[in-house]
PDB file of C-alpha atoms in Angstrom:
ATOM      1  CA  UNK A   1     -15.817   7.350  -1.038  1.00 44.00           C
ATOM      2  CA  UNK A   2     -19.251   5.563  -2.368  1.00 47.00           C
ATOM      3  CA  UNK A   3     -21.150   4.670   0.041  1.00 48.00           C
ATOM      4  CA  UNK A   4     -21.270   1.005   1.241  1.00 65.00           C
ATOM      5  CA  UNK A   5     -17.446   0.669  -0.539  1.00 85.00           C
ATOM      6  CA  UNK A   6     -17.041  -3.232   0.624  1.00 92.00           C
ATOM      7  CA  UNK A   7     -13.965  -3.714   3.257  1.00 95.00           C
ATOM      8  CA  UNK A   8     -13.031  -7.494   4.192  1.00 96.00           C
ATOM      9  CA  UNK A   9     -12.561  -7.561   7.926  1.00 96.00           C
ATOM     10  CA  UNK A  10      -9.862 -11.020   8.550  1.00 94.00           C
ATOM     11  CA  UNK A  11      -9.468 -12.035  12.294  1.00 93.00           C
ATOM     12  CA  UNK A  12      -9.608 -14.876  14.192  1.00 90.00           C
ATOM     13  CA  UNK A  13     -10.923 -12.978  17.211  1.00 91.00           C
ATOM     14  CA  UNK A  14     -14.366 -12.112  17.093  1.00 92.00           C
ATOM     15  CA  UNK A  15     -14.881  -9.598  19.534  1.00 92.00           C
ATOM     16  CA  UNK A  16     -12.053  -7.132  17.089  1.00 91.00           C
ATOM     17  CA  UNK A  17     -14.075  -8.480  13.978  1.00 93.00           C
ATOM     18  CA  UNK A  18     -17.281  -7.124  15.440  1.00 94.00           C
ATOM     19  CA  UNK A  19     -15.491  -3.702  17.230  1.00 92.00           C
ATOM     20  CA  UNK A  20     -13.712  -3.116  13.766  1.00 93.00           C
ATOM     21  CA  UNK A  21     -17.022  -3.571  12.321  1.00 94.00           C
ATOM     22  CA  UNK A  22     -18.952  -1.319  14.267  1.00 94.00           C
ATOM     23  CA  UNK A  23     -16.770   2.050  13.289  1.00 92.00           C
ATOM     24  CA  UNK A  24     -16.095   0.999   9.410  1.00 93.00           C
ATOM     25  CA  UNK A  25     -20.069   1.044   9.503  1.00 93.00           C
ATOM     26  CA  UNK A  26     -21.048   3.755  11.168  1.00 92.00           C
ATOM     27  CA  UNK A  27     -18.440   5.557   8.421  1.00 90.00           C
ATOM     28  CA  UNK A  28     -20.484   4.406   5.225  1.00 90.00           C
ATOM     29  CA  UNK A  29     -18.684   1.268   4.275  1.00 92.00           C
ATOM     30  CA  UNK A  30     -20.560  -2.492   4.013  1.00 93.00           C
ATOM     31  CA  UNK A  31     -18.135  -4.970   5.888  1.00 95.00           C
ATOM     32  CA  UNK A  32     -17.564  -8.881   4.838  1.00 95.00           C
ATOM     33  CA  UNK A  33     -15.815 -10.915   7.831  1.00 96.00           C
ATOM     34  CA  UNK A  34     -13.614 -14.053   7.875  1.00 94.00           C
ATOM     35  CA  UNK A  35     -11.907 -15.406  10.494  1.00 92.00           C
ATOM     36  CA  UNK A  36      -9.155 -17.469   8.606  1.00 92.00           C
ATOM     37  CA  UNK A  37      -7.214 -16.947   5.924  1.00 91.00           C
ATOM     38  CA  UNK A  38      -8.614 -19.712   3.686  1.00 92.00           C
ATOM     39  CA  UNK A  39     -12.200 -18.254   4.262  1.00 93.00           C
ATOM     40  CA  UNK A  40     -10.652 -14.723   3.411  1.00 94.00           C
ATOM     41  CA  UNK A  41      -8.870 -16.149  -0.186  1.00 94.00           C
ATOM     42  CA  UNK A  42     -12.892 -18.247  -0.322  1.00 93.00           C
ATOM     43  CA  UNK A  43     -14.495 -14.943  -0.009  1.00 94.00           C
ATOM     44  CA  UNK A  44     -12.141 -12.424  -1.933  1.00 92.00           C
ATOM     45  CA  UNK A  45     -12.665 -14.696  -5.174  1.00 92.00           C
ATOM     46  CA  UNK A  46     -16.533 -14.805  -4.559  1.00 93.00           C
ATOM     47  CA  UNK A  47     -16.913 -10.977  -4.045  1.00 92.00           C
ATOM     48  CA  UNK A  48     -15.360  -9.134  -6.226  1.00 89.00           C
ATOM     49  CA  UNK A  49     -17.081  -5.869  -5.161  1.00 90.00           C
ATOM     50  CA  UNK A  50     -14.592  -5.747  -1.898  1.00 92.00           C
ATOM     51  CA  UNK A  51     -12.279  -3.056  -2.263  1.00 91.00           C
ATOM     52  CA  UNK A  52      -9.997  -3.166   1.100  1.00 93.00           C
ATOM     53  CA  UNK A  53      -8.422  -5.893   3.185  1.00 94.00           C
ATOM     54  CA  UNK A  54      -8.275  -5.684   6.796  1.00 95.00           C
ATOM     55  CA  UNK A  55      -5.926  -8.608   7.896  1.00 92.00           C
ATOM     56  CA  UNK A  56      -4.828 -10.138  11.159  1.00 90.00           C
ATOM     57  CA  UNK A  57      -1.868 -11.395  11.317  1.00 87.00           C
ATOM     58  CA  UNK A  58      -1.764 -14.492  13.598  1.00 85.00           C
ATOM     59  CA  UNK A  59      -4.533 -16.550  12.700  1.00 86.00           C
ATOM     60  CA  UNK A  60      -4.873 -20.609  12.767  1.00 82.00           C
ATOM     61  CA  UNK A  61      -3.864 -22.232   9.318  1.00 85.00           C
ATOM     62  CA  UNK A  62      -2.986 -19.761   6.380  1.00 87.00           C
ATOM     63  CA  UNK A  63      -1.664 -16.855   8.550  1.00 86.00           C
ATOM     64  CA  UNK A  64      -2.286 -13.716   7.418  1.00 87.00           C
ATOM     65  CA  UNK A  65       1.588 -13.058   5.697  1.00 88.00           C
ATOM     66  CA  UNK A  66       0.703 -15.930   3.820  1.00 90.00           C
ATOM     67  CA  UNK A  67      -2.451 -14.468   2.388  1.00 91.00           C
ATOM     68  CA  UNK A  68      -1.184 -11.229   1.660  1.00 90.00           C
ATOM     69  CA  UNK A  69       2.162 -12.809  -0.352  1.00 88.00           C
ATOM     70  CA  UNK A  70      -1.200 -14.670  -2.179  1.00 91.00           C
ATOM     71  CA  UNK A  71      -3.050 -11.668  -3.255  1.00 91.00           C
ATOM     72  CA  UNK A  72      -0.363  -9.888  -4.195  1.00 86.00           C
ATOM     73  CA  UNK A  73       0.299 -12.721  -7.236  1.00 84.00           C
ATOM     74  CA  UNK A  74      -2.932 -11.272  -8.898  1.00 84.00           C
ATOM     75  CA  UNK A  75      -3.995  -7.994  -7.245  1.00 85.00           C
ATOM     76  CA  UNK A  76      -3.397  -4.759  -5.669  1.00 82.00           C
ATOM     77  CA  UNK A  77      -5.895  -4.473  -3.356  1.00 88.00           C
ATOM     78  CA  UNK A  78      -4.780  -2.469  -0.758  1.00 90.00           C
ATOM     79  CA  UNK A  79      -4.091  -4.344   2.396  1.00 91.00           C
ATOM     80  CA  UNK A  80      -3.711  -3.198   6.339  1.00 91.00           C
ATOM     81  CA  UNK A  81      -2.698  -5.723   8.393  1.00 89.00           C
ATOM     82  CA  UNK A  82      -3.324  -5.499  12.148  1.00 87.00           C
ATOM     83  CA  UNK A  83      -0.643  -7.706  14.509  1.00 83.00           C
ATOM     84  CA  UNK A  84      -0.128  -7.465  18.245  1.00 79.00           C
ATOM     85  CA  UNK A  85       3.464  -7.436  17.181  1.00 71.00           C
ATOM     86  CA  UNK A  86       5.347  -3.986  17.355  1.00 62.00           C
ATOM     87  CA  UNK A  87       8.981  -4.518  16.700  1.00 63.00           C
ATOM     88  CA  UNK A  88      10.332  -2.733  13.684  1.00 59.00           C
ATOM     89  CA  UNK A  89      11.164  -6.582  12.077  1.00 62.00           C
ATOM     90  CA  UNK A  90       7.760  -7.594  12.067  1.00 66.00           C
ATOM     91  CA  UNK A  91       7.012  -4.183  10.069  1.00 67.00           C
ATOM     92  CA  UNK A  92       8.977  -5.023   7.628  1.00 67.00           C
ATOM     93  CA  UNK A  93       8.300  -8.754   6.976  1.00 73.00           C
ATOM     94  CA  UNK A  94       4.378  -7.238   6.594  1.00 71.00           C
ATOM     95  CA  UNK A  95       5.339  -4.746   3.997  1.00 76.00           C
ATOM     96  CA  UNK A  96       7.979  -7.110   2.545  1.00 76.00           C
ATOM     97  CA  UNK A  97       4.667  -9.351   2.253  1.00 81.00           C
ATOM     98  CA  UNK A  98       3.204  -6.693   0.181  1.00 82.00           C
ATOM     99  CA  UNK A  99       0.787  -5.180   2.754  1.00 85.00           C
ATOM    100  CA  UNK A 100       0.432  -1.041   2.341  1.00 86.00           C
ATOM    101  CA  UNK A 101      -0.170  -0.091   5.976  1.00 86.00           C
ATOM    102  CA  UNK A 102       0.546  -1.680   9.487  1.00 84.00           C
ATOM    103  CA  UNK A 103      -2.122  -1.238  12.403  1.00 86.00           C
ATOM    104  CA  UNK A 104      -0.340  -2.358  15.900  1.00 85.00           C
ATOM    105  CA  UNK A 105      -3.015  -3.559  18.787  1.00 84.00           C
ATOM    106  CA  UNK A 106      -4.481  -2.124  20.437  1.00 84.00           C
ATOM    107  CA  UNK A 107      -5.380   0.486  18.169  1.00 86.00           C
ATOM    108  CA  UNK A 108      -7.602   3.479  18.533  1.00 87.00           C
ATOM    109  CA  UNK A 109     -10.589   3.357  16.010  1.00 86.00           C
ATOM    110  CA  UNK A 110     -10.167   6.659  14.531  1.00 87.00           C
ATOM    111  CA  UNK A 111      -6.934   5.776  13.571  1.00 87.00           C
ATOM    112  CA  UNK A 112      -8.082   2.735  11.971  1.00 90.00           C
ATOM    113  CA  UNK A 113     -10.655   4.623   9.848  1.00 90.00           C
ATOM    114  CA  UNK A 114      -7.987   7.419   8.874  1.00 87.00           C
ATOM    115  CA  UNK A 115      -5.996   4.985   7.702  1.00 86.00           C
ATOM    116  CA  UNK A 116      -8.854   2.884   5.798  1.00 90.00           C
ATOM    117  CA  UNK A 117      -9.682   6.359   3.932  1.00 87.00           C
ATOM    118  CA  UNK A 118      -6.078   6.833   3.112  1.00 82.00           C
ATOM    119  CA  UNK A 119      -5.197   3.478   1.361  1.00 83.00           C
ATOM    120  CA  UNK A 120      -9.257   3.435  -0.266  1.00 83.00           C
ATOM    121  CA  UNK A 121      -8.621   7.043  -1.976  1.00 78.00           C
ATOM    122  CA  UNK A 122      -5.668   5.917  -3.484  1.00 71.00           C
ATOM    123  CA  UNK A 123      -6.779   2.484  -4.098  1.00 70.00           C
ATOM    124  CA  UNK A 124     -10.045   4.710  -6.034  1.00 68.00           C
ATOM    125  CA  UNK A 125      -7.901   6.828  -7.771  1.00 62.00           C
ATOM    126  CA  UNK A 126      -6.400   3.926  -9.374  1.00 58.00           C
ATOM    127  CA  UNK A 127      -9.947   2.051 -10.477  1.00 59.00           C
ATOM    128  CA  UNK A 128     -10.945   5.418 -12.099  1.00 51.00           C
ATOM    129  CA  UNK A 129      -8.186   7.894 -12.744  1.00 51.00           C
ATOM    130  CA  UNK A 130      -8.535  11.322 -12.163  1.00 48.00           C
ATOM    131  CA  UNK A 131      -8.592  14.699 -13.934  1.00 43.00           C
ATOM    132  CA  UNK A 132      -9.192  15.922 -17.674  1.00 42.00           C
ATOM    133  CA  UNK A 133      -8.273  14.988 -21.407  1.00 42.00           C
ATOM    134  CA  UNK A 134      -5.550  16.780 -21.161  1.00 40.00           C
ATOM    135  CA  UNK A 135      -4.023  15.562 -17.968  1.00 43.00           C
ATOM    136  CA  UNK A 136      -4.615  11.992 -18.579  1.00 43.00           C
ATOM    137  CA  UNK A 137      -1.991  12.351 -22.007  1.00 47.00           C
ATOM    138  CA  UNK A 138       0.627  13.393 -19.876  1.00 72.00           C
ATOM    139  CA  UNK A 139       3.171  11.311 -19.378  1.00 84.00           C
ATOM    140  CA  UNK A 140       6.694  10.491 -17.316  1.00 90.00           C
ATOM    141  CA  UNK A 141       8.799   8.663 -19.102  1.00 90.00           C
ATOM    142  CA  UNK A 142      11.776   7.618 -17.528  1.00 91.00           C
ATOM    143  CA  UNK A 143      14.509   5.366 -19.671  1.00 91.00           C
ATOM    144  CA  UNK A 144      11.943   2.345 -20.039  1.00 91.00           C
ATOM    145  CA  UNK A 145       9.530   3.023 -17.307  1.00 92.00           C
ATOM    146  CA  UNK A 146       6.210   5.082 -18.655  1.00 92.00           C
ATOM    147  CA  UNK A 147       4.380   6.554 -15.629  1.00 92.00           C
ATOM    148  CA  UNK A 148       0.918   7.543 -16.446  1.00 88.00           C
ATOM    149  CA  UNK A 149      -0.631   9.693 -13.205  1.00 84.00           C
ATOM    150  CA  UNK A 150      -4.188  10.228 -14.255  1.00 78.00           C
ATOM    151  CA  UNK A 151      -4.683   6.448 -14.591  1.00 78.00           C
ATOM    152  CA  UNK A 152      -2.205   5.581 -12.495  1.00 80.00           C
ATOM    153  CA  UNK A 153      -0.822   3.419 -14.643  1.00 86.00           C
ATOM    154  CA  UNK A 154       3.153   2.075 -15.279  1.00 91.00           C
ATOM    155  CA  UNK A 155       5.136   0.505 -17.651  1.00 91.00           C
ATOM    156  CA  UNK A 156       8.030  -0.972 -18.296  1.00 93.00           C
ATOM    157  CA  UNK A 157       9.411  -1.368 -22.406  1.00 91.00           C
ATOM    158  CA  UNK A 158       5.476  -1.108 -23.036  1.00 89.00           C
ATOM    159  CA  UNK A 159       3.941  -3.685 -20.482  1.00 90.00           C
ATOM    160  CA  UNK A 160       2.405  -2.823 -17.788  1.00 89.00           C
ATOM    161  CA  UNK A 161       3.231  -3.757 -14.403  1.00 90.00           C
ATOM    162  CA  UNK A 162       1.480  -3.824 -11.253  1.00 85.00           C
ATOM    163  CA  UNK A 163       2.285  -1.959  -8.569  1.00 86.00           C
ATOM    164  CA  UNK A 164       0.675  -1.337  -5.543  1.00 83.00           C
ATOM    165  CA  UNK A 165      -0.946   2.220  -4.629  1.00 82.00           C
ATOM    166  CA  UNK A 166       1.662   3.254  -2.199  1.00 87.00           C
ATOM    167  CA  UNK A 167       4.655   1.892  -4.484  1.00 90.00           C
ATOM    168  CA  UNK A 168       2.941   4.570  -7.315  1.00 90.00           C
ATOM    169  CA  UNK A 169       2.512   6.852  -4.733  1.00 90.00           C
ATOM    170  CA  UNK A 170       6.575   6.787  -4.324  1.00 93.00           C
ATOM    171  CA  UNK A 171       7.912   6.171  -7.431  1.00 94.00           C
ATOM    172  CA  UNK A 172       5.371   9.267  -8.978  1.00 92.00           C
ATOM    173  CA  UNK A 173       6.814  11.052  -5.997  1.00 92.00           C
ATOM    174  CA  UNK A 174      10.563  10.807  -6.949  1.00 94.00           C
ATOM    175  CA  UNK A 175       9.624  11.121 -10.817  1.00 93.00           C
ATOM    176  CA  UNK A 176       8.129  14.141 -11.184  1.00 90.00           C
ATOM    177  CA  UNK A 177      10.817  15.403  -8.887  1.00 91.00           C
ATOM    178  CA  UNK A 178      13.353  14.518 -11.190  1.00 90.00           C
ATOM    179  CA  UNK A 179      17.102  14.771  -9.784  1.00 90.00           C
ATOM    180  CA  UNK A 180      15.878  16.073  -6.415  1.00 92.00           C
ATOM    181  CA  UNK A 181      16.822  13.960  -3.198  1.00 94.00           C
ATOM    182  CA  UNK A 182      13.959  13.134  -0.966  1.00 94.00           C
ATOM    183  CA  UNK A 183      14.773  11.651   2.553  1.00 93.00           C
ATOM    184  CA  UNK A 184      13.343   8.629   3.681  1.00 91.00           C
ATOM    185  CA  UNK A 185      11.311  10.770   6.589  1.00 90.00           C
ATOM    186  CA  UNK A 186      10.365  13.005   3.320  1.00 91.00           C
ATOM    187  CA  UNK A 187       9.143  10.157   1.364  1.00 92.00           C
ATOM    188  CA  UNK A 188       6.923   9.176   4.370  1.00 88.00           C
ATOM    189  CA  UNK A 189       5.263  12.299   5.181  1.00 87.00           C
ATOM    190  CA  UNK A 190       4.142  13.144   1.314  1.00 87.00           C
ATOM    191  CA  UNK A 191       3.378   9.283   0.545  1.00 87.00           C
ATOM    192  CA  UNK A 192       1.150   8.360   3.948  1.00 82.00           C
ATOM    193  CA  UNK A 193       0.127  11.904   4.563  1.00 75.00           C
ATOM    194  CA  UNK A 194       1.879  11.236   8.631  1.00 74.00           C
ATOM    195  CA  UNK A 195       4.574  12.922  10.520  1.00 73.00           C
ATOM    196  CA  UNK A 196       7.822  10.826  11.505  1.00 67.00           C
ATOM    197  CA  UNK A 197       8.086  10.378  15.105  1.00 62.00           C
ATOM    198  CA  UNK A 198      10.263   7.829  15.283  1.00 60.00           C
ATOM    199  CA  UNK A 199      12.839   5.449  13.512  1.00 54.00           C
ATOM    200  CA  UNK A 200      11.006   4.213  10.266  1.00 63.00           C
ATOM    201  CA  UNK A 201      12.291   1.415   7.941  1.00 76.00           C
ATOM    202  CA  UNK A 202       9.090   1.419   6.208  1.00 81.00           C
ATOM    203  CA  UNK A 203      10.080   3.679   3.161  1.00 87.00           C
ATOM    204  CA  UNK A 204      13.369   1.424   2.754  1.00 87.00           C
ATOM    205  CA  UNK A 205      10.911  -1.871   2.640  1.00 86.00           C
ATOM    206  CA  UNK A 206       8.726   0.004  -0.161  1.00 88.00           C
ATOM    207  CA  UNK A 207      11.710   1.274  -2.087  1.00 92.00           C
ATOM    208  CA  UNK A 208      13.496  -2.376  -1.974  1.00 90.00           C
ATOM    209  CA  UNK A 209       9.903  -3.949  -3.646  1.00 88.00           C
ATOM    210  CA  UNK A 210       9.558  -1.130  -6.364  1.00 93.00           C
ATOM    211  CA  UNK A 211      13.204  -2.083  -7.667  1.00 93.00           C
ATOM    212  CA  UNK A 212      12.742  -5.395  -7.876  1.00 91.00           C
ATOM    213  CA  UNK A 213       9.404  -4.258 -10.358  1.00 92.00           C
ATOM    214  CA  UNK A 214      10.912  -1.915 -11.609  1.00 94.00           C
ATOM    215  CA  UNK A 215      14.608  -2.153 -12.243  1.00 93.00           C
ATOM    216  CA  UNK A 216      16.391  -4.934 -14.791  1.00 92.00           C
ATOM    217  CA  UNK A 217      18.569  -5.861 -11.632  1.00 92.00           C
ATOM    218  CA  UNK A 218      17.444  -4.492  -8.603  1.00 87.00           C
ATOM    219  CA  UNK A 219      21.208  -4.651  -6.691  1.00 89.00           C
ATOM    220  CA  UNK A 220      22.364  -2.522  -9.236  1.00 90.00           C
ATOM    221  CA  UNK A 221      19.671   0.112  -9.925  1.00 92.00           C
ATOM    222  CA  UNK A 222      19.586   2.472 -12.850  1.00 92.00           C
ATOM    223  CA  UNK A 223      16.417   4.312 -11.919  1.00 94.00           C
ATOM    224  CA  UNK A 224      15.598   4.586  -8.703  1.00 95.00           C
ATOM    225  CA  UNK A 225      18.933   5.794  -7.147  1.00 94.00           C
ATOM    226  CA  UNK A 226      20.536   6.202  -3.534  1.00 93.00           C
ATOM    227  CA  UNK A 227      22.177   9.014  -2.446  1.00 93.00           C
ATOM    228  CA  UNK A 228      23.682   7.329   0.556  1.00 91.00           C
ATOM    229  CA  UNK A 229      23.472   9.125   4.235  1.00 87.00           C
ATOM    230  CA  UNK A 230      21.288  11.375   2.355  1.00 91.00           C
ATOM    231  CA  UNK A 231      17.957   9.945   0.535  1.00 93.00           C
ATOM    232  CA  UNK A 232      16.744   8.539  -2.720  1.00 95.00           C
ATOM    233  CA  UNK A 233      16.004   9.736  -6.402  1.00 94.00           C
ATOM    234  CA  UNK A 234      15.402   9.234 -10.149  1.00 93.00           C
ATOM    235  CA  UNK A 235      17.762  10.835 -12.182  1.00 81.00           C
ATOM    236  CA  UNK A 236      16.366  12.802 -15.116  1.00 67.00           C
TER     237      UNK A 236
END
């Protein structure tokens, strides 16, 4: 990470603002703060330096659902939203927003910054792309999906399209794996980098968002294929 790598901190409640604050600090990054999510939008378009959202959910006005379905019309930032909520529904309506990672409160602070360096490094490797000449030619190509690691770039009959870091992080997953069936608990521990302790429907909410990018009718999928009671993959 470069040092004082700008993180946005969104929340209505001061006193997590300012704790949240604190430990992103003390780790190297410079932190903005807004405590609505018309400030947030205000102060995303007037610093283009930041490179991470942190996002409340409940928050008076524009909540923070609202602002993440916003961003992701024009960017993909990576987002973690925080809510007090921890039902597996509310999960998936924030990824099915577009967020990459879900923070329940109360939340231990380490956590928070594990999962900050998570989403940045992939977020980074994006910006710059990674590895040599020869690595950044290589290609997937996969009927008309190219998948371009080292820049971490895709696209689909020659125009790009924008995904966010963890929907390249599964769909470069699955195809360089080509034909092999990865599990939904699979999926999670080599994408996030976390053991499975419990239920999960967070894969499933990432896998229904890369279709509809991806795929020329996402209820009938040609690329990215389930292999029911079993898992998902692209066939080669």
């Amino acid at each position: 990470m470069e040092q004082n790598t700008s993180v946005l901190v969104v929340d209505d409640d001061k006193e997590i603002a300012d704790l949240v604050e604190i430990y992103l600090v003390n780790d190297g990054y410079k932190v903005l703060k807004a405590s609505d999510g018309e400030q947030c939008l205000s102060m995303l378009a007037e610093h283009p330096e930041i490179r991470m959202l942190i996002l409340d959910v409940m928050m008076p006005g524009i909540d923070g659902l609202e602002v993440c379905r916003t961003i992701r019309k024009t960017s993909n930032i990576p987002i973690l939203i925080l809510s007090a909520k921890a039902e597996d529904m509310d999960k998936i309506v924030g990824f099915g927003t577009g967020a990459d990672d879900y923070l329940t409160k109360p939340f231990h602070p380490l956590e928070l910054l594990a999962r900050v360096k998570s989403q940045m490094k992939r977020y980074t490797a994006i910006e710059t792309g990674t590895g040599n000449d020869a690595e950044k030619k290589e290609e997937i190509e996969i009927q008309n999906l190219t998948i371009n690691k080292a820049a971490h770039v895709v696209r689909k009959n020659g125009e790009e399209i924008a995904l966010t870091p963890i929907e390249f992080d599964i769909l470069y997953l699955l195809a360089s794996n080509k034909d092999r069936v990865f599990s939904t608990d699979e999926i999670f521990e080599r994408v996030w980098n976390e053991k499975v302790y419990e239920v999960n429907n967070t894969v499933m909410v990432h896998i229904r968002r890369l279709r509809e990018k991806i795929e020329d009718n996402s209820r009938s999928p040609k690329i990215l294929k389930t292999v029911w009671g079993v898992g998902y993959k692209i066939e080669g």
